[in-house]
Amino acid sequence: MDKARCPSPHATPELPVILRNQIKALGGFDVTFVIQKSLFKIDVSSDHNRLSIPLNHIQQGFLTPEENERLNSRGNGKKCADMEVMLIEPSLHRETISLRKWNMKKASGNSTSMYVLVTNWKSVMERNSMKENETCNSGLFESSPSWVSLL
């Protein structure tokens, strides 16, 4: 599989042809580049089962107003709401995964927010041999249901 190329941290990576074809076959359109980040130790920890997407690293908004409102609400008495999205992995395997927004208070009294991909993340990480400090690119494309892809 060809790798995504991204010459600078602010450039949008080139979408591999095989992934473009997969997106097209799923009826997808309007691909939005979301983030490029190095995987942290916690992202590849089998004990944590999540990929963090810090809000301050997101290249551009990717949620509809309705999705944003949903993730900002508390779902059915839970600590935070989530929404299921379909994930296309670097291996092209498809997996259902949950997207959540976590708001965390700091000792200083300020708060910070991040999106996280949870539920089945450990399987995704293992299937794709993801390692700490590797670059991970993520994008979202429009279709029904919502899809996320990892490069």
PDB file of C-alpha atoms in Angstrom:
ATOM      1  CA  MET A   1       0.000   0.000   0.000  1.00  0.00           C
ATOM      2  CA  ASP A   2       1.389   3.425  -0.839  1.00  0.00           C
ATOM      3  CA  LYS A   3       1.974   5.752   2.102  1.00  0.00           C
ATOM      4  CA  ALA A   4       0.509   9.225   2.489  1.00  0.00           C
ATOM      5  CA  ARG A   5       3.076  11.909   1.787  1.00  0.00           C
ATOM      6  CA  CYS A   6       3.014  15.101   3.766  1.00  0.00           C
ATOM      7  CA  PRO A   7       6.061  17.369   3.327  1.00  0.00           C
ATOM      8  CA  SER A   8       5.222  19.718   6.197  1.00  0.00           C
ATOM      9  CA  PRO A   9       3.074  19.464   9.325  1.00  0.00           C
ATOM     10  CA  HIS A  10       0.681  22.061   7.874  1.00  0.00           C
ATOM     11  CA  ALA A  11       0.258  20.456   4.452  1.00  0.00           C
ATOM     12  CA  THR A  12      -2.608  18.130   3.632  1.00  0.00           C
ATOM     13  CA  PRO A  13      -1.284  14.637   2.968  1.00  0.00           C
ATOM     14  CA  GLU A  14      -1.797  13.087  -0.431  1.00  0.00           C
ATOM     15  CA  LEU A  15      -4.609  10.545  -0.265  1.00  0.00           C
ATOM     16  CA  PRO A  16      -3.404   7.124  -1.476  1.00  0.00           C
ATOM     17  CA  VAL A  17      -5.166   5.991  -4.677  1.00  0.00           C
ATOM     18  CA  ILE A  18      -6.312   2.746  -3.066  1.00  0.00           C
ATOM     19  CA  LEU A  19      -7.995   4.713  -0.253  1.00  0.00           C
ATOM     20  CA  ARG A  20      -9.573   7.184  -2.709  1.00  0.00           C
ATOM     21  CA  ASN A  21     -11.035   4.206  -4.576  1.00  0.00           C
ATOM     22  CA  GLN A  22     -12.322   2.686  -1.328  1.00  0.00           C
ATOM     23  CA  ILE A  23     -14.011   5.958  -0.369  1.00  0.00           C
ATOM     24  CA  LYS A  24     -15.585   6.276  -3.820  1.00  0.00           C
ATOM     25  CA  ALA A  25     -16.856   2.654  -3.653  1.00  0.00           C
ATOM     26  CA  LEU A  26     -18.570   3.500  -0.348  1.00  0.00           C
ATOM     27  CA  GLY A  27     -20.353   6.463  -1.936  1.00  0.00           C
ATOM     28  CA  GLY A  28     -18.104   8.884  -0.082  1.00  0.00           C
ATOM     29  CA  PHE A  29     -17.344  12.432  -1.128  1.00  0.00           C
ATOM     30  CA  ASP A  30     -16.042  15.688   0.331  1.00  0.00           C
ATOM     31  CA  VAL A  31     -12.948  14.364   2.105  1.00  0.00           C
ATOM     32  CA  THR A  32     -11.896  16.669   4.959  1.00  0.00           C
ATOM     33  CA  PHE A  33      -8.378  16.398   6.370  1.00  0.00           C
ATOM     34  CA  VAL A  34      -8.679  16.546  10.167  1.00  0.00           C
ATOM     35  CA  ILE A  35      -5.317  15.975  11.838  1.00  0.00           C
ATOM     36  CA  GLN A  36      -1.744  14.846  11.467  1.00  0.00           C
ATOM     37  CA  LYS A  37      -0.106  13.834  14.721  1.00  0.00           C
ATOM     38  CA  SER A  38       2.563  11.625  16.160  1.00  0.00           C
ATOM     39  CA  LEU A  39       1.130   8.738  18.108  1.00  0.00           C
ATOM     40  CA  PHE A  40       1.740   9.187  21.823  1.00  0.00           C
ATOM     41  CA  LYS A  41       2.534   6.375  24.231  1.00  0.00           C
ATOM     42  CA  ILE A  42      -1.054   6.549  25.536  1.00  0.00           C
ATOM     43  CA  ASP A  43      -2.430   6.231  21.945  1.00  0.00           C
ATOM     44  CA  VAL A  44      -0.713   2.866  21.517  1.00  0.00           C
ATOM     45  CA  SER A  45      -1.173   1.608  25.074  1.00  0.00           C
ATOM     46  CA  SER A  46      -3.313  -1.530  25.175  1.00  0.00           C
ATOM     47  CA  ASP A  47      -4.508  -0.445  28.633  1.00  0.00           C
ATOM     48  CA  HIS A  48      -6.061   2.814  27.378  1.00  0.00           C
ATOM     49  CA  ASN A  49      -7.826   1.726  24.159  1.00  0.00           C
ATOM     50  CA  ARG A  50      -8.138   5.211  22.617  1.00  0.00           C
ATOM     51  CA  LEU A  51      -6.692   7.599  20.069  1.00  0.00           C
ATOM     52  CA  SER A  52      -6.616  11.191  21.263  1.00  0.00           C
ATOM     53  CA  ILE A  53      -7.326  14.023  18.831  1.00  0.00           C
ATOM     54  CA  PRO A  54      -6.477  17.298  20.608  1.00  0.00           C
ATOM     55  CA  LEU A  55      -8.738  20.146  19.496  1.00  0.00           C
ATOM     56  CA  ASN A  56      -5.756  22.484  19.113  1.00  0.00           C
ATOM     57  CA  HIS A  57      -4.229  20.095  16.531  1.00  0.00           C
ATOM     58  CA  ILE A  58      -7.291  19.867  14.296  1.00  0.00           C
ATOM     59  CA  GLN A  59      -6.702  21.454  10.884  1.00  0.00           C
ATOM     60  CA  GLN A  60     -10.345  22.371  10.255  1.00  0.00           C
ATOM     61  CA  GLY A  61     -13.815  21.719  11.619  1.00  0.00           C
ATOM     62  CA  PHE A  62     -15.161  18.355  10.562  1.00  0.00           C
ATOM     63  CA  LEU A  63     -18.444  17.904  12.416  1.00  0.00           C
ATOM     64  CA  THR A  64     -21.868  19.102  11.366  1.00  0.00           C
ATOM     65  CA  PRO A  65     -23.594  21.453  13.840  1.00  0.00           C
ATOM     66  CA  GLU A  66     -25.864  18.557  14.871  1.00  0.00           C
ATOM     67  CA  GLU A  67     -22.916  16.199  15.479  1.00  0.00           C
ATOM     68  CA  ASN A  68     -21.116  18.908  17.433  1.00  0.00           C
ATOM     69  CA  GLU A  69     -24.178  19.512  19.594  1.00  0.00           C
ATOM     70  CA  ARG A  70     -24.559  15.785  20.202  1.00  0.00           C
ATOM     71  CA  LEU A  71     -20.945  15.351  21.310  1.00  0.00           C
ATOM     72  CA  ASN A  72     -21.199  18.398  23.581  1.00  0.00           C
ATOM     73  CA  SER A  73     -24.197  16.919  25.405  1.00  0.00           C
ATOM     74  CA  ARG A  74     -24.352  14.257  28.055  1.00  0.00           C
ATOM     75  CA  GLY A  75     -25.764  11.097  26.536  1.00  0.00           C
ATOM     76  CA  ASN A  76     -28.358   9.098  28.476  1.00  0.00           C
ATOM     77  CA  GLY A  77     -26.867   9.991  31.870  1.00  0.00           C
ATOM     78  CA  LYS A  78     -23.359   9.066  30.701  1.00  0.00           C
ATOM     79  CA  LYS A  79     -20.335  11.186  31.466  1.00  0.00           C
ATOM     80  CA  CYS A  80     -20.152  12.097  27.766  1.00  0.00           C
ATOM     81  CA  ALA A  81     -22.072  11.392  24.589  1.00  0.00           C
ATOM     82  CA  ASP A  82     -20.641   9.467  21.692  1.00  0.00           C
ATOM     83  CA  MET A  83     -21.442   8.677  18.105  1.00  0.00           C
ATOM     84  CA  GLU A  84     -20.584   5.626  16.107  1.00  0.00           C
ATOM     85  CA  VAL A  85     -18.506   6.187  13.001  1.00  0.00           C
ATOM     86  CA  MET A  86     -17.129   3.749  10.502  1.00  0.00           C
ATOM     87  CA  LEU A  87     -13.347   3.647  10.308  1.00  0.00           C
ATOM     88  CA  ILE A  88     -11.218   2.695   7.318  1.00  0.00           C
ATOM     89  CA  GLU A  89      -7.864   1.593   8.704  1.00  0.00           C
ATOM     90  CA  PRO A  90      -4.486   1.868   6.950  1.00  0.00           C
ATOM     91  CA  SER A  91      -4.903  -1.872   6.199  1.00  0.00           C
ATOM     92  CA  LEU A  92      -8.268  -0.961   4.560  1.00  0.00           C
ATOM     93  CA  HIS A  93     -10.096  -3.067   7.155  1.00  0.00           C
ATOM     94  CA  ARG A  94     -13.390  -1.440   8.171  1.00  0.00           C
ATOM     95  CA  GLU A  95     -14.316  -1.116  11.845  1.00  0.00           C
ATOM     96  CA  THR A  96     -17.109   0.540  13.817  1.00  0.00           C
ATOM     97  CA  ILE A  97     -15.650   2.848  16.439  1.00  0.00           C
ATOM     98  CA  SER A  98     -17.004   5.486  18.821  1.00  0.00           C
ATOM     99  CA  LEU A  99     -16.101   9.161  18.620  1.00  0.00           C
ATOM    100  CA  ARG A 100     -16.384  11.131  21.870  1.00  0.00           C
ATOM    101  CA  LYS A 101     -15.460  14.584  23.086  1.00  0.00           C
ATOM    102  CA  TRP A 102     -13.727  14.729  26.446  1.00  0.00           C
ATOM    103  CA  ASN A 103     -13.581  17.925  28.487  1.00  0.00           C
ATOM    104  CA  MET A 104     -10.954  17.741  31.208  1.00  0.00           C
ATOM    105  CA  LYS A 105     -10.285  20.183  34.008  1.00  0.00           C
ATOM    106  CA  LYS A 106      -6.679  21.051  34.758  1.00  0.00           C
ATOM    107  CA  ALA A 107      -5.229  21.741  38.192  1.00  0.00           C
ATOM    108  CA  SER A 108      -5.027  25.420  37.201  1.00  0.00           C
ATOM    109  CA  GLY A 109      -8.822  25.546  36.932  1.00  0.00           C
ATOM    110  CA  ASN A 110      -8.730  25.812  33.144  1.00  0.00           C
ATOM    111  CA  SER A 111     -10.117  23.042  30.999  1.00  0.00           C
ATOM    112  CA  THR A 112      -8.972  21.356  27.813  1.00  0.00           C
ATOM    113  CA  SER A 113     -10.941  19.355  25.295  1.00  0.00           C
ATOM    114  CA  MET A 114     -10.136  16.582  22.861  1.00  0.00           C
ATOM    115  CA  TYR A 115     -11.897  14.125  20.637  1.00  0.00           C
ATOM    116  CA  VAL A 116     -11.118  10.471  21.192  1.00  0.00           C
ATOM    117  CA  LEU A 117     -11.710   7.381  19.102  1.00  0.00           C
ATOM    118  CA  VAL A 118     -12.604   4.578  21.507  1.00  0.00           C
ATOM    119  CA  THR A 119     -14.229   1.145  21.455  1.00  0.00           C
ATOM    120  CA  ASN A 120     -12.225  -1.282  19.322  1.00  0.00           C
ATOM    121  CA  TRP A 121      -9.217   1.072  19.113  1.00  0.00           C
ATOM    122  CA  LYS A 122      -6.940  -1.617  20.589  1.00  0.00           C
ATOM    123  CA  SER A 123      -7.870  -3.970  17.724  1.00  0.00           C
ATOM    124  CA  VAL A 124      -7.254  -1.224  15.158  1.00  0.00           C
ATOM    125  CA  MET A 125      -3.866  -0.434  16.669  1.00  0.00           C
ATOM    126  CA  GLU A 126      -2.777  -4.083  16.788  1.00  0.00           C
ATOM    127  CA  ARG A 127      -4.074  -4.949  13.302  1.00  0.00           C
ATOM    128  CA  ASN A 128      -2.076  -2.049  11.827  1.00  0.00           C
ATOM    129  CA  SER A 129       1.049  -2.470  14.002  1.00  0.00           C
ATOM    130  CA  MET A 130       0.873   1.139  15.171  1.00  0.00           C
ATOM    131  CA  LYS A 131       3.837   2.325  17.220  1.00  0.00           C
ATOM    132  CA  GLU A 132       4.671   5.300  19.413  1.00  0.00           C
ATOM    133  CA  ASN A 133       5.998   8.341  17.483  1.00  0.00           C
ATOM    134  CA  GLU A 134       4.615   7.135  14.143  1.00  0.00           C
ATOM    135  CA  THR A 135       2.697   9.755  12.191  1.00  0.00           C
ATOM    136  CA  CYS A 136      -1.028   9.264  12.001  1.00  0.00           C
ATOM    137  CA  ASN A 137      -3.231  11.208   9.595  1.00  0.00           C
ATOM    138  CA  SER A 138      -6.970  11.237   9.906  1.00  0.00           C
ATOM    139  CA  GLY A 139      -9.668  12.481   7.618  1.00  0.00           C
ATOM    140  CA  LEU A 140     -13.428  12.374   7.448  1.00  0.00           C
ATOM    141  CA  PHE A 141     -15.590  11.996   4.402  1.00  0.00           C
ATOM    142  CA  GLU A 142     -19.274  12.515   3.840  1.00  0.00           C
ATOM    143  CA  SER A 143     -21.539   9.544   3.325  1.00  0.00           C
ATOM    144  CA  SER A 144     -24.159   7.759   5.356  1.00  0.00           C
ATOM    145  CA  PRO A 145     -23.102   6.729   7.962  1.00  0.00           C
ATOM    146  CA  SER A 146     -20.177   9.020   8.804  1.00  0.00           C
ATOM    147  CA  TRP A 147     -16.758   7.570   7.974  1.00  0.00           C
ATOM    148  CA  VAL A 148     -13.285   8.308   9.283  1.00  0.00           C
ATOM    149  CA  SER A 149     -10.089   7.141   7.605  1.00  0.00           C
ATOM    150  CA  LEU A 150      -6.606   6.732   9.045  1.00  0.00           C
ATOM    151  CA  LEU A 151      -3.473   6.985   6.895  1.00  0.00           C
TER     152      LEU A 151
END
